[in-house]
Amino acid sequence: ETGVTQSPTHLIKTRGQQVTLRCSSQSGHNTVSWYQQALGQGPQFIFQYYREEENGRGNFPPRFSGLQFPNYSSELNVNALELDDSALYLCASSLRTGTMGYTFGSGTRLTVV
Amino acid sequence: DQQVKQNSPSLSVQEGRISILNCDYTNSMFDYFLWYKKYPAEGPTFLISISSIKDKNEDGRFTVFLNKSAKHLSLHIVPSQPGDSAVYFCAARRSMDDKIIFGKGTRLHILP
C-alpha cells in the first residue's frame, strides 16, 4: 500500500508566475484535500475533491484552483503568484465515508520571490 | 475565525513525565476530533482520534480526553519519550462534509 506522494518537494517561483503542484493519493482513497501551511501556522484548508468534483472550498481566492483525475490523483494550480503564497502545500487523501483522519504527503515547499 | 484553538505555542516536558497538550473548539457541529504529529520536512501523521459521543480514547501511551460541555480536549502522553518531540496539531471534523479543521499547533520539547 503506497502512501501519498507529492511533487515537486521544493519550488521557487517569481511573483506573477503560475505553478502546478501534484499529488498521488493513497491507494483506495477517493477524496483529496489541499492545505496551505504558512510558517508558524496550522494547515489551512484550501479545497477538497471527491470523485473529480470540488467538494468544498476554504477562504482562498479563485486564482487557487484544482483538479482530481479518475485515478484520484490531483493537481493544485495557483495563478498570479504573490509573495504571501510562500508556504508548505500539503495534499491529503482519505475515504469519503471514513471516520479516521487524512493521510498526508510530505508537502511541496513553495517560495515566491 | 479560529474554530480550533491551541493556545500554547510550545511546551517543554522532562523525559518520563506526562505531557498534556490542550485544545479548545468553538463549533458544536464537530463530531470527530483528531491529533496529528508533525516532524520537520514531513507531512502530519495521524496519531489518535475521538468521537464526540465518547469522553476518552486510549492507545498505548496516548490518551485523548474530550469535555463537550467545555468544548475542550486534551492529549496526554505518558511516559514522554525523546521521539515525542514534534509539533502536535489538534484537529476537528464534521463527518457530513469530511473536512478537517486544524489548530495552529503546539511544539513539544522532551527534555533529557
Coordinates of C-alpha atoms in Angstrom, one line a residue:
Chain A
E1 CA 0.0 0.0 0.0
T2 CA 1.6 3.3 -1.1
G3 CA 1.2 6.5 0.8
V4 CA 0.5 10.0 -0.5
T5 CA 3.3 11.4 -2.7
Q6 CA 3.7 15.0 -3.7
S7 CA 5.9 16.6 -6.4
P8 CA 8.0 18.6 -6.5
T9 CA 9.3 18.7 -3.0
H10 CA 10.7 22.3 -3.3
L11 CA 9.9 25.0 -5.8
I12 CA 11.0 28.6 -6.3
K13 CA 8.8 30.9 -8.4
T14 CA 8.7 34.6 -9.3
R15 CA 5.8 36.8 -8.3
G16 CA 3.2 36.8 -11.0
Q17 CA 4.0 33.4 -12.3
Q18 CA 1.8 30.3 -12.3
V19 CA 2.5 27.0 -10.5
T20 CA 1.1 23.4 -10.6
L21 CA 1.6 21.1 -7.7
R22 CA 0.9 17.4 -8.0
C23 CA -0.4 14.7 -5.6
S24 CA -0.9 10.9 -5.9
S25 CA -3.4 9.6 -3.4
Q26 CA -3.1 6.6 -1.2
S27 CA -4.4 3.5 -2.9
G28 CA -8.1 3.1 -2.3
H29 CA -8.7 6.7 -1.2
N30 CA -11.3 8.7 -3.2
T31 CA -11.0 12.1 -1.6
V32 CA -8.2 14.6 -1.9
S33 CA -7.8 17.7 0.2
W34 CA -5.3 20.5 -0.2
Y35 CA -3.9 22.6 2.6
Q36 CA -1.6 25.6 2.9
Q37 CA 0.7 25.8 5.9
A38 CA 2.4 29.1 6.4
L39 CA 5.3 29.3 8.8
G40 CA 4.2 29.0 12.4
Q41 CA 0.6 28.3 11.5
G42 CA -1.5 25.2 11.3
P43 CA -2.6 23.8 7.9
Q44 CA -5.4 25.9 6.3
F45 CA -8.0 24.2 4.2
I46 CA -7.9 25.3 0.5
F47 CA -10.3 22.9 -1.1
Q48 CA -11.3 19.2 -1.4
Y49 CA -12.2 17.0 -4.3
Y50 CA -14.4 13.9 -4.2
R51 CA -14.8 11.8 -7.4
E52 CA -13.4 14.6 -9.6
E53 CA -15.8 17.3 -8.2
E54 CA -14.9 20.1 -5.9
N55 CA -16.5 19.3 -2.5
G56 CA -15.9 22.4 -0.5
R57 CA -13.6 25.3 -0.5
G58 CA -11.8 27.4 2.2
N59 CA -11.2 31.1 2.2
F60 CA -8.8 31.2 -0.8
P61 CA -9.2 33.4 -3.9
P62 CA -10.2 31.9 -7.3
R63 CA -6.6 32.0 -8.5
F64 CA -6.2 28.8 -6.4
S65 CA -7.8 26.0 -8.5
G66 CA -7.6 22.3 -8.6
L67 CA -8.3 19.1 -10.4
Q68 CA -8.9 15.5 -9.5
F69 CA -8.3 12.8 -12.1
P70 CA -10.1 9.4 -12.5
N71 CA -7.3 7.6 -10.7
Y72 CA -7.9 10.1 -7.8
S73 CA -4.6 11.9 -8.2
S74 CA -4.8 15.6 -8.0
E75 CA -3.3 19.0 -9.0
L76 CA -3.3 22.3 -7.3
N77 CA -2.8 25.3 -9.6
V78 CA -2.0 28.8 -8.4
N79 CA -2.1 31.7 -10.8
A80 CA -0.6 35.2 -10.4
L81 CA 1.6 34.2 -7.5
E82 CA 2.1 36.6 -4.7
L83 CA 4.8 36.7 -2.1
D84 CA 2.3 35.6 0.6
D85 CA 1.7 32.4 -1.3
S86 CA 5.1 31.2 0.0
A87 CA 4.2 28.2 2.2
L88 CA 4.2 24.4 2.5
Y89 CA 1.4 22.9 0.5
L90 CA 0.1 19.7 1.8
C91 CA -2.1 17.1 0.0
A92 CA -4.1 14.6 2.0
S93 CA -6.2 11.7 0.9
S94 CA -9.0 10.0 2.7
L95 CA -12.0 7.8 2.2
R96 CA -15.2 9.8 1.9
T97 CA -17.0 7.7 4.4
G98 CA -14.1 7.1 6.6
T99 CA -14.0 8.0 10.2
M100 CA -10.3 8.3 10.5
G101 CA -8.2 11.2 9.5
Y102 CA -6.3 12.0 6.4
T103 CA -3.1 10.6 5.1
F104 CA -0.8 13.4 4.3
G105 CA 2.0 13.7 1.9
S106 CA 5.3 15.4 2.8
G107 CA 4.3 18.6 1.1
T108 CA 5.7 20.9 -1.5
R109 CA 7.6 23.9 -0.2
L110 CA 6.8 26.8 -2.5
T111 CA 8.9 30.0 -2.3
V112 CA 7.8 33.1 -4.2
V113 CA 10.4 35.7 -4.8
Chain B
D1 CA -12.4 32.8 12.8
Q2 CA -10.3 30.2 14.5
Q3 CA -12.6 27.2 15.1
V4 CA -9.9 25.1 16.7
K5 CA -7.5 26.8 19.1
Q6 CA -4.3 25.6 20.6
N7 CA -3.3 28.4 23.0
S8 CA 0.2 27.1 23.9
P9 CA 2.7 27.5 21.1
S10 CA 5.2 25.4 22.9
L11 CA 5.6 23.0 25.8
S12 CA 8.7 21.5 27.5
V13 CA 8.5 18.3 29.5
Q14 CA 11.0 16.1 31.2
E15 CA 11.6 12.7 29.7
G16 CA 9.5 10.1 31.5
R17 CA 6.9 12.6 32.8
I18 CA 3.4 13.3 31.4
S19 CA 2.9 15.7 28.5
I20 CA -0.5 17.3 28.3
L21 CA -1.5 19.2 25.2
N22 CA -4.7 21.2 25.2
C23 CA -7.2 22.3 22.6
D24 CA -10.4 24.3 22.5
Y25 CA -13.0 24.4 19.8
T26 CA -16.0 26.6 19.0
N27 CA -18.1 24.7 16.6
S28 CA -20.5 22.3 18.3
M29 CA -21.1 20.5 14.9
F30 CA -17.8 18.8 15.0
D31 CA -18.2 15.1 15.5
Y32 CA -14.7 13.8 15.4
F33 CA -11.5 15.2 17.0
L34 CA -8.1 14.2 15.9
W35 CA -4.5 14.7 16.9
Y36 CA -1.7 14.8 14.4
K37 CA 2.0 14.8 14.9
K38 CA 4.5 16.6 12.6
Y39 CA 8.2 16.3 12.3
P40 CA 10.2 18.8 10.2
A41 CA 10.2 18.1 6.5
E42 CA 7.4 15.6 6.8
G43 CA 3.6 15.8 6.5
P44 CA 1.4 15.5 9.6
T45 CA 0.8 11.9 10.7
F46 CA -2.4 10.8 12.3
L47 CA -2.0 9.9 16.0
I48 CA -5.3 9.3 17.7
S49 CA -8.9 10.4 17.4
I50 CA -12.1 10.5 19.5
S51 CA -15.7 10.6 18.5
S52 CA -17.9 13.3 20.0
I53 CA -20.0 10.6 21.7
K54 CA -17.1 9.5 23.8
D55 CA -15.1 11.2 26.5
K56 CA -11.9 9.2 26.4
N57 CA -9.9 7.2 24.0
E58 CA -6.6 5.4 24.8
D59 CA -4.0 4.0 22.5
G60 CA -0.8 2.9 24.2
R61 CA 1.0 5.9 25.7
F62 CA -1.5 8.3 24.2
T63 CA -4.9 9.2 25.7
V64 CA -7.3 11.8 24.4
F65 CA -9.9 13.3 26.7
L66 CA -13.0 15.2 25.4
N67 CA -15.1 17.6 27.5
K68 CA -18.0 18.5 25.3
S69 CA -19.6 20.9 27.7
A70 CA -16.4 22.9 27.9
K71 CA -15.6 22.4 24.2
H72 CA -12.2 21.2 25.3
L73 CA -10.0 18.3 24.5
S74 CA -6.5 17.2 25.7
L75 CA -3.9 14.8 24.6
H76 CA -1.9 13.0 27.3
I77 CA 1.4 11.3 26.6
V78 CA 2.8 9.2 29.3
P79 CA 5.6 8.5 29.7
S80 CA 7.1 11.1 27.4
Q81 CA 10.0 10.0 25.2
P82 CA 12.6 11.9 23.2
G83 CA 10.9 10.8 20.0
D84 CA 7.8 12.6 21.0
S85 CA 9.4 15.9 20.3
A86 CA 7.4 17.3 17.4
V87 CA 4.6 19.7 16.6
Y88 CA 1.2 18.4 17.6
F89 CA -1.9 19.6 15.8
C90 CA -5.4 19.4 17.2
A91 CA -8.0 19.0 14.5
A92 CA -11.7 18.6 14.2
R93 CA -14.0 17.3 11.5
R94 CA -17.7 17.1 10.6
S95 CA -18.4 13.7 9.0
M96 CA -21.1 15.3 6.9
D97 CA -18.5 17.0 4.8
D98 CA -15.3 15.2 5.6
K99 CA -13.3 18.4 6.0
I100 CA -10.8 18.7 8.8
I101 CA -10.0 22.0 10.6
F102 CA -6.6 22.3 12.2
G103 CA -5.3 24.4 15.1
K104 CA -2.1 26.2 14.9
G105 CA -0.1 23.5 16.7
T106 CA 1.9 23.1 19.9
R107 CA 5.6 22.4 19.7
L108 CA 6.5 19.8 22.3
H109 CA 10.1 19.5 23.5
I110 CA 11.0 16.5 25.6
L111 CA 14.0 17.3 27.8
P112 CA 16.6 14.6 28.7

